[in-house]
PDB file of C-alpha atoms in Angstrom:
ATOM      1  CA  UNK A   1      -6.441  13.097   3.621  1.00 77.00           C
ATOM      2  CA  UNK A   2      -7.324   9.755   2.528  1.00 88.00           C
ATOM      3  CA  UNK A   3      -8.650   9.169  -0.822  1.00 94.00           C
ATOM      4  CA  UNK A   4     -12.344   8.170  -1.491  1.00 95.00           C
ATOM      5  CA  UNK A   5     -13.096   5.399  -3.276  1.00 96.00           C
ATOM      6  CA  UNK A   6     -16.576   4.048  -4.749  1.00 95.00           C
ATOM      7  CA  UNK A   7     -18.160   1.799  -4.619  1.00 96.00           C
ATOM      8  CA  UNK A   8     -17.431   0.214  -1.778  1.00 95.00           C
ATOM      9  CA  UNK A   9     -18.458  -3.193  -3.061  1.00 96.00           C
ATOM     10  CA  UNK A  10     -19.127  -4.804  -6.334  1.00 96.00           C
ATOM     11  CA  UNK A  11     -20.544  -7.976  -7.553  1.00 96.00           C
ATOM     12  CA  UNK A  12     -20.019  -9.066 -11.090  1.00 95.00           C
ATOM     13  CA  UNK A  13     -20.802 -11.947 -13.694  1.00 96.00           C
ATOM     14  CA  UNK A  14     -18.035 -13.269 -15.610  1.00 96.00           C
ATOM     15  CA  UNK A  15     -17.539 -10.803 -18.694  1.00 95.00           C
ATOM     16  CA  UNK A  16     -19.233  -7.654 -17.106  1.00 96.00           C
ATOM     17  CA  UNK A  17     -17.542  -4.563 -16.769  1.00 95.00           C
ATOM     18  CA  UNK A  18     -16.740  -2.353 -13.642  1.00 96.00           C
ATOM     19  CA  UNK A  19     -15.559   1.169 -12.966  1.00 97.00           C
ATOM     20  CA  UNK A  20     -13.882   1.963  -9.589  1.00 97.00           C
ATOM     21  CA  UNK A  21     -13.685   5.725  -8.660  1.00 97.00           C
ATOM     22  CA  UNK A  22     -11.046   7.520  -6.566  1.00 96.00           C
ATOM     23  CA  UNK A  23     -11.110  10.845  -5.392  1.00 95.00           C
ATOM     24  CA  UNK A  24      -9.195  12.960  -3.388  1.00 92.00           C
ATOM     25  CA  UNK A  25      -9.788  16.714  -2.089  1.00 88.00           C
ATOM     26  CA  UNK A  26      -6.203  17.449  -2.717  1.00 85.00           C
ATOM     27  CA  UNK A  27      -3.964  18.650  -5.710  1.00 82.00           C
ATOM     28  CA  UNK A  28      -2.269  15.164  -6.763  1.00 84.00           C
ATOM     29  CA  UNK A  29       0.972  13.940  -8.363  1.00 84.00           C
ATOM     30  CA  UNK A  30       0.046  10.720  -9.124  1.00 88.00           C
ATOM     31  CA  UNK A  31      -2.675   8.132  -8.537  1.00 92.00           C
ATOM     32  CA  UNK A  32      -1.597   4.222  -7.890  1.00 92.00           C
ATOM     33  CA  UNK A  33      -3.834   1.340  -8.428  1.00 94.00           C
ATOM     34  CA  UNK A  34      -3.029  -1.954  -6.497  1.00 95.00           C
ATOM     35  CA  UNK A  35      -5.260  -5.349  -6.305  1.00 95.00           C
ATOM     36  CA  UNK A  36      -5.161  -7.570  -3.113  1.00 94.00           C
ATOM     37  CA  UNK A  37      -6.508 -10.705  -2.594  1.00 94.00           C
ATOM     38  CA  UNK A  38      -7.730 -12.095   0.592  1.00 89.00           C
ATOM     39  CA  UNK A  39      -4.736 -13.420   2.561  1.00 87.00           C
ATOM     40  CA  UNK A  40      -1.942 -11.926   0.278  1.00 91.00           C
ATOM     41  CA  UNK A  41      -0.241  -8.644  -0.540  1.00 91.00           C
ATOM     42  CA  UNK A  42      -1.043  -5.596  -2.543  1.00 93.00           C
ATOM     43  CA  UNK A  43       0.097  -6.183  -6.232  1.00 92.00           C
ATOM     44  CA  UNK A  44       1.044  -3.245  -8.330  1.00 90.00           C
ATOM     45  CA  UNK A  45      -1.267  -2.529 -11.386  1.00 91.00           C
ATOM     46  CA  UNK A  46      -0.579   0.779 -12.644  1.00 88.00           C
ATOM     47  CA  UNK A  47       0.730   4.455 -11.939  1.00 88.00           C
ATOM     48  CA  UNK A  48      -1.169   7.295 -13.385  1.00 89.00           C
ATOM     49  CA  UNK A  49       0.942  10.707 -13.530  1.00 82.00           C
ATOM     50  CA  UNK A  50      -0.001  13.192 -16.098  1.00 68.00           C
ATOM     51  CA  UNK A  51      -3.719  14.767 -15.899  1.00 66.00           C
ATOM     52  CA  UNK A  52      -5.763  12.902 -18.941  1.00 61.00           C
ATOM     53  CA  UNK A  53      -3.049   9.972 -18.488  1.00 67.00           C
ATOM     54  CA  UNK A  54      -4.734   6.723 -19.461  1.00 67.00           C
ATOM     55  CA  UNK A  55      -3.258   3.260 -19.122  1.00 66.00           C
ATOM     56  CA  UNK A  56      -4.046  -0.327 -19.863  1.00 68.00           C
ATOM     57  CA  UNK A  57      -2.999  -3.712 -18.305  1.00 67.00           C
ATOM     58  CA  UNK A  58      -4.604  -6.588 -20.169  1.00 72.00           C
ATOM     59  CA  UNK A  59      -8.508  -5.754 -19.786  1.00 85.00           C
ATOM     60  CA  UNK A  60      -7.949  -3.333 -16.831  1.00 90.00           C
ATOM     61  CA  UNK A  61      -7.062   0.541 -17.963  1.00 91.00           C
ATOM     62  CA  UNK A  62      -7.558   3.767 -15.780  1.00 92.00           C
ATOM     63  CA  UNK A  63      -7.585   7.213 -16.450  1.00 91.00           C
ATOM     64  CA  UNK A  64      -6.448  10.386 -14.456  1.00 91.00           C
ATOM     65  CA  UNK A  65      -8.538  13.769 -14.392  1.00 89.00           C
ATOM     66  CA  UNK A  66      -5.984  16.003 -12.482  1.00 85.00           C
ATOM     67  CA  UNK A  67      -8.067  18.797 -12.491  1.00 87.00           C
ATOM     68  CA  UNK A  68     -10.938  17.200 -10.848  1.00 88.00           C
ATOM     69  CA  UNK A  69      -8.165  15.333  -8.824  1.00 89.00           C
ATOM     70  CA  UNK A  70     -10.006  11.655  -9.746  1.00 92.00           C
ATOM     71  CA  UNK A  71      -9.114   8.659 -11.281  1.00 94.00           C
ATOM     72  CA  UNK A  72     -11.195   5.894 -12.611  1.00 95.00           C
ATOM     73  CA  UNK A  73     -10.297   2.435 -12.839  1.00 95.00           C
ATOM     74  CA  UNK A  74     -11.905   0.325 -15.738  1.00 94.00           C
ATOM     75  CA  UNK A  75     -12.362  -3.381 -15.794  1.00 94.00           C
ATOM     76  CA  UNK A  76     -13.871  -5.036 -18.877  1.00 92.00           C
ATOM     77  CA  UNK A  77     -15.017  -8.648 -19.597  1.00 92.00           C
ATOM     78  CA  UNK A  78     -13.981  -9.258 -16.107  1.00 92.00           C
ATOM     79  CA  UNK A  79     -12.710 -12.645 -15.313  1.00 93.00           C
ATOM     80  CA  UNK A  80     -12.890 -14.678 -12.150  1.00 95.00           C
ATOM     81  CA  UNK A  81      -9.160 -13.541 -11.389  1.00 93.00           C
ATOM     82  CA  UNK A  82     -10.285 -10.349 -11.260  1.00 95.00           C
ATOM     83  CA  UNK A  83     -11.856 -10.937  -7.588  1.00 96.00           C
ATOM     84  CA  UNK A  84     -10.181  -8.980  -4.946  1.00 96.00           C
ATOM     85  CA  UNK A  85     -10.001  -5.319  -3.162  1.00 95.00           C
ATOM     86  CA  UNK A  86      -8.688  -2.947  -5.346  1.00 97.00           C
ATOM     87  CA  UNK A  87      -6.718   0.188  -3.598  1.00 96.00           C
ATOM     88  CA  UNK A  88      -6.517   3.392  -5.336  1.00 95.00           C
ATOM     89  CA  UNK A  89      -3.056   5.433  -3.607  1.00 93.00           C
ATOM     90  CA  UNK A  90      -2.496   9.046  -4.257  1.00 91.00           C
ATOM     91  CA  UNK A  91       0.565  10.984  -3.598  1.00 86.00           C
ATOM     92  CA  UNK A  92      -0.069  14.607  -3.092  1.00 81.00           C
ATOM     93  CA  UNK A  93       2.084  17.668  -4.631  1.00 70.00           C
ATOM     94  CA  UNK A  94       3.208  18.656  -1.706  1.00 67.00           C
ATOM     95  CA  UNK A  95       4.676  15.324  -0.237  1.00 64.00           C
ATOM     96  CA  UNK A  96       6.100  13.244  -2.984  1.00 64.00           C
ATOM     97  CA  UNK A  97       6.750   9.530  -2.250  1.00 74.00           C
ATOM     98  CA  UNK A  98       4.261   9.299   0.113  1.00 83.00           C
ATOM     99  CA  UNK A  99       1.340   7.146  -0.834  1.00 88.00           C
ATOM    100  CA  UNK A 100      -1.678   7.473   1.021  1.00 90.00           C
ATOM    101  CA  UNK A 101      -4.345   4.775   0.427  1.00 93.00           C
ATOM    102  CA  UNK A 102      -8.088   4.531   0.138  1.00 93.00           C
ATOM    103  CA  UNK A 103     -10.394   2.203   1.802  1.00 93.00           C
ATOM    104  CA  UNK A 104     -10.774  -0.098  -1.005  1.00 95.00           C
ATOM    105  CA  UNK A 105     -13.296  -1.503  -3.130  1.00 96.00           C
ATOM    106  CA  UNK A 106     -13.980  -5.118  -2.805  1.00 96.00           C
ATOM    107  CA  UNK A 107     -14.571  -6.725  -6.279  1.00 96.00           C
ATOM    108  CA  UNK A 108     -16.361 -10.274  -6.690  1.00 96.00           C
ATOM    109  CA  UNK A 109     -16.798 -11.929  -9.832  1.00 96.00           C
ATOM    110  CA  UNK A 110     -18.700 -15.095  -9.950  1.00 95.00           C
ATOM    111  CA  UNK A 111     -19.407 -17.511 -12.857  1.00 93.00           C
TER     112      UNK A 111
ATOM    113  CA  UNK B   1      15.678 -11.310  -8.241  1.00 53.00           C
ATOM    114  CA  UNK B   2      14.135 -11.715  -4.813  1.00 71.00           C
ATOM    115  CA  UNK B   3      11.222  -9.853  -4.336  1.00 90.00           C
ATOM    116  CA  UNK B   4      10.449  -7.687  -0.929  1.00 94.00           C
ATOM    117  CA  UNK B   5      11.195  -9.982   2.320  1.00 95.00           C
ATOM    118  CA  UNK B   6       9.201  -9.843   5.601  1.00 97.00           C
ATOM    119  CA  UNK B   7       9.802 -11.930   8.471  1.00 96.00           C
ATOM    120  CA  UNK B   8       8.327 -13.286  10.441  1.00 97.00           C
ATOM    121  CA  UNK B   9       5.011 -14.290   8.198  1.00 96.00           C
ATOM    122  CA  UNK B  10       3.240 -14.756  11.637  1.00 97.00           C
ATOM    123  CA  UNK B  11       4.074 -13.495  15.129  1.00 97.00           C
ATOM    124  CA  UNK B  12       2.444 -14.265  18.664  1.00 98.00           C
ATOM    125  CA  UNK B  13       3.242 -12.094  21.530  1.00 97.00           C
ATOM    126  CA  UNK B  14       1.107 -11.744  24.889  1.00 97.00           C
ATOM    127  CA  UNK B  15       0.257  -8.193  26.146  1.00 97.00           C
ATOM    128  CA  UNK B  16       3.145  -6.521  27.405  1.00 97.00           C
ATOM    129  CA  UNK B  17       6.072  -8.235  25.179  1.00 97.00           C
ATOM    130  CA  UNK B  18       8.030  -6.739  22.162  1.00 98.00           C
ATOM    131  CA  UNK B  19       7.210  -7.315  18.452  1.00 98.00           C
ATOM    132  CA  UNK B  20      10.235  -6.591  16.212  1.00 98.00           C
ATOM    133  CA  UNK B  21       8.965  -7.078  12.506  1.00 98.00           C
ATOM    134  CA  UNK B  22      11.748  -7.017   9.538  1.00 98.00           C
ATOM    135  CA  UNK B  23      11.747  -6.141   6.205  1.00 97.00           C
ATOM    136  CA  UNK B  24      14.410  -6.333   3.460  1.00 96.00           C
ATOM    137  CA  UNK B  25      13.757  -4.112   0.611  1.00 94.00           C
ATOM    138  CA  UNK B  26      14.292  -5.414  -3.118  1.00 92.00           C
ATOM    139  CA  UNK B  27      17.654  -5.301  -4.113  1.00 89.00           C
ATOM    140  CA  UNK B  28      18.732  -1.891  -5.265  1.00 85.00           C
ATOM    141  CA  UNK B  29      15.530  -0.103  -3.585  1.00 88.00           C
ATOM    142  CA  UNK B  30      16.486   2.776  -1.178  1.00 86.00           C
ATOM    143  CA  UNK B  31      12.756   3.455   0.022  1.00 90.00           C
ATOM    144  CA  UNK B  32      10.629   1.523   2.694  1.00 94.00           C
ATOM    145  CA  UNK B  33       7.439   1.844   3.721  1.00 95.00           C
ATOM    146  CA  UNK B  34       5.540   0.438   6.568  1.00 97.00           C
ATOM    147  CA  UNK B  35       1.430   0.039   6.697  1.00 96.00           C
ATOM    148  CA  UNK B  36      -0.768  -1.572   8.998  1.00 97.00           C
ATOM    149  CA  UNK B  37      -3.936  -3.553   7.755  1.00 95.00           C
ATOM    150  CA  UNK B  38      -6.868  -4.611  10.257  1.00 90.00           C
ATOM    151  CA  UNK B  39      -9.165  -7.353   8.837  1.00 83.00           C
ATOM    152  CA  UNK B  40     -11.516  -5.917   5.975  1.00 80.00           C
ATOM    153  CA  UNK B  41      -9.959  -2.446   6.062  1.00 85.00           C
ATOM    154  CA  UNK B  42      -7.406  -0.585   4.176  1.00 88.00           C
ATOM    155  CA  UNK B  43      -3.956  -0.029   4.249  1.00 92.00           C
ATOM    156  CA  UNK B  44      -2.578   2.529   6.542  1.00 94.00           C
ATOM    157  CA  UNK B  45       0.386   4.741   5.995  1.00 93.00           C
ATOM    158  CA  UNK B  46       2.626   4.246   9.201  1.00 95.00           C
ATOM    159  CA  UNK B  47       5.854   5.278   8.284  1.00 95.00           C
ATOM    160  CA  UNK B  48       8.552   6.248   5.177  1.00 93.00           C
ATOM    161  CA  UNK B  49      11.990   5.661   5.428  1.00 93.00           C
ATOM    162  CA  UNK B  50      15.237   5.850   3.481  1.00 90.00           C
ATOM    163  CA  UNK B  51      18.607   4.572   4.418  1.00 87.00           C
ATOM    164  CA  UNK B  52      19.275   5.905   7.891  1.00 88.00           C
ATOM    165  CA  UNK B  53      16.306   8.534   7.998  1.00 91.00           C
ATOM    166  CA  UNK B  54      12.867   8.759   8.689  1.00 93.00           C
ATOM    167  CA  UNK B  55      11.476  10.891   5.881  1.00 90.00           C
ATOM    168  CA  UNK B  56       7.568  10.767   7.274  1.00 91.00           C
ATOM    169  CA  UNK B  57       6.400   9.115  10.537  1.00 92.00           C
ATOM    170  CA  UNK B  58       3.277  11.094  10.499  1.00 91.00           C
ATOM    171  CA  UNK B  59       1.046   7.649  10.365  1.00 92.00           C
ATOM    172  CA  UNK B  60       2.786   6.440  13.598  1.00 94.00           C
ATOM    173  CA  UNK B  61       1.273   6.143  17.060  1.00 93.00           C
ATOM    174  CA  UNK B  62       3.492   8.524  19.111  1.00 90.00           C
ATOM    175  CA  UNK B  63       3.842   5.581  21.602  1.00 94.00           C
ATOM    176  CA  UNK B  64       5.468   2.105  21.534  1.00 97.00           C
ATOM    177  CA  UNK B  65       5.937   2.363  18.077  1.00 97.00           C
ATOM    178  CA  UNK B  66       9.577   2.944  16.475  1.00 97.00           C
ATOM    179  CA  UNK B  67      11.114   2.065  12.913  1.00 97.00           C
ATOM    180  CA  UNK B  68      14.354   2.152  11.497  1.00 95.00           C
ATOM    181  CA  UNK B  69      16.211   1.422   8.383  1.00 95.00           C
ATOM    182  CA  UNK B  70      19.828   1.288   9.148  1.00 92.00           C
ATOM    183  CA  UNK B  71      22.843   1.622   6.440  1.00 89.00           C
ATOM    184  CA  UNK B  72      23.063  -2.044   6.484  1.00 89.00           C
ATOM    185  CA  UNK B  73      20.700  -4.923   7.216  1.00 91.00           C
ATOM    186  CA  UNK B  74      16.593  -4.702   6.935  1.00 94.00           C
ATOM    187  CA  UNK B  75      14.350  -2.197   7.904  1.00 96.00           C
ATOM    188  CA  UNK B  76      12.589  -2.858  11.608  1.00 97.00           C
ATOM    189  CA  UNK B  77       9.155  -1.705  12.957  1.00 98.00           C
ATOM    190  CA  UNK B  78       9.611  -2.239  16.588  1.00 98.00           C
ATOM    191  CA  UNK B  79       6.393  -2.298  19.020  1.00 98.00           C
ATOM    192  CA  UNK B  80       7.055  -2.346  22.764  1.00 97.00           C
ATOM    193  CA  UNK B  81       4.682  -3.334  25.156  1.00 97.00           C
ATOM    194  CA  UNK B  82       2.106  -4.694  22.582  1.00 97.00           C
ATOM    195  CA  UNK B  83      -1.888  -4.179  23.263  1.00 96.00           C
ATOM    196  CA  UNK B  84      -4.662  -6.321  21.767  1.00 95.00           C
ATOM    197  CA  UNK B  85      -5.437  -3.644  19.448  1.00 94.00           C
ATOM    198  CA  UNK B  86      -2.069  -4.279  17.692  1.00 96.00           C
ATOM    199  CA  UNK B  87      -3.171  -7.321  16.083  1.00 96.00           C
ATOM    200  CA  UNK B  88      -2.706  -6.434  12.353  1.00 96.00           C
ATOM    201  CA  UNK B  89      -1.354  -7.528   9.361  1.00 96.00           C
ATOM    202  CA  UNK B  90       1.850  -5.139   8.969  1.00 97.00           C
ATOM    203  CA  UNK B  91       2.953  -4.679   5.345  1.00 97.00           C
ATOM    204  CA  UNK B  92       6.309  -3.416   3.874  1.00 97.00           C
ATOM    205  CA  UNK B  93       6.607  -2.095   0.569  1.00 95.00           C
ATOM    206  CA  UNK B  94       9.929  -0.848  -0.976  1.00 93.00           C
ATOM    207  CA  UNK B  95      10.351   1.588  -4.061  1.00 88.00           C
ATOM    208  CA  UNK B  96      12.616   2.700  -6.323  1.00 77.00           C
ATOM    209  CA  UNK B  97      12.178   6.358  -7.470  1.00 71.00           C
ATOM    210  CA  UNK B  98      13.163   6.692 -10.911  1.00 66.00           C
ATOM    211  CA  UNK B  99      12.692   9.697 -13.189  1.00 63.00           C
ATOM    212  CA  UNK B 100      11.431   9.631 -16.759  1.00 63.00           C
ATOM    213  CA  UNK B 101      10.369  12.591 -19.117  1.00 64.00           C
ATOM    214  CA  UNK B 102      10.792  14.967 -16.265  1.00 63.00           C
ATOM    215  CA  UNK B 103       8.465  13.038 -14.137  1.00 65.00           C
ATOM    216  CA  UNK B 104       9.380  10.698 -11.187  1.00 67.00           C
ATOM    217  CA  UNK B 105       7.501   7.462 -10.233  1.00 73.00           C
ATOM    218  CA  UNK B 106       7.475   5.727  -6.951  1.00 77.00           C
ATOM    219  CA  UNK B 107       6.395   2.203  -7.751  1.00 83.00           C
ATOM    220  CA  UNK B 108       5.832   0.128  -4.789  1.00 89.00           C
ATOM    221  CA  UNK B 109       6.430  -3.328  -4.169  1.00 92.00           C
ATOM    222  CA  UNK B 110       4.866  -5.075  -1.183  1.00 95.00           C
ATOM    223  CA  UNK B 111       6.206  -8.010   1.203  1.00 95.00           C
ATOM    224  CA  UNK B 112       3.918 -10.767   1.948  1.00 94.00           C
ATOM    225  CA  UNK B 113       3.432  -9.107   5.276  1.00 96.00           C
ATOM    226  CA  UNK B 114       3.809 -10.128   9.370  1.00 97.00           C
ATOM    227  CA  UNK B 115       0.346 -11.056  10.917  1.00 96.00           C
ATOM    228  CA  UNK B 116       0.705  -9.998  14.393  1.00 97.00           C
ATOM    229  CA  UNK B 117      -1.501 -11.645  17.172  1.00 97.00           C
ATOM    230  CA  UNK B 118      -1.363 -10.356  20.665  1.00 97.00           C
ATOM    231  CA  UNK B 119      -3.050 -13.008  23.144  1.00 95.00           C
TER     232      UNK B 119
END
């Protein structure tokens, strides 16, 4: 039931790009993306509902392929402030409002 | 606009004691979720509540754990007879499910968490 995220961890130099993937074995209603810095609460980035939907948040964007039950988070021209753990959360079509989070992807941006 | 409030931020209990964690959702939010996070791990869903109702408690251990969200006051996560394995960060999130264009959005706002340590 928990979505799968890949990669588990990634290290980037400032200015490099990264993609974080999230997939589920169940039909999805929506995908949520959050970022959590060490010792802090998760912070909402974006939510995607419709298949094929793409959204952007500064230089962070995401897509949702409803048919494949997959979502990808794109980080372009990464900044030091992007470091943290990124979680995808999925709402299944059979259980609206309940969000199940993936195990997280640790992203470290170094100078 | 106050965000989601949780207290206490840190709680230390000895084995066998009770732990009470409180969560005040954002103003106007009627949905509350509790998650547990172990160090270096993800957020594990525990329970989803609306005012006076438990909607989904499939992530709650069957024994010692209970949650409520009364008509007035904060949501409470109660852990009885705590054991060392209960040590974790417990996050509460609230949401206001809203609809637009035939779709409903469930954006969750997280509180700062309560870090429970069981000695």
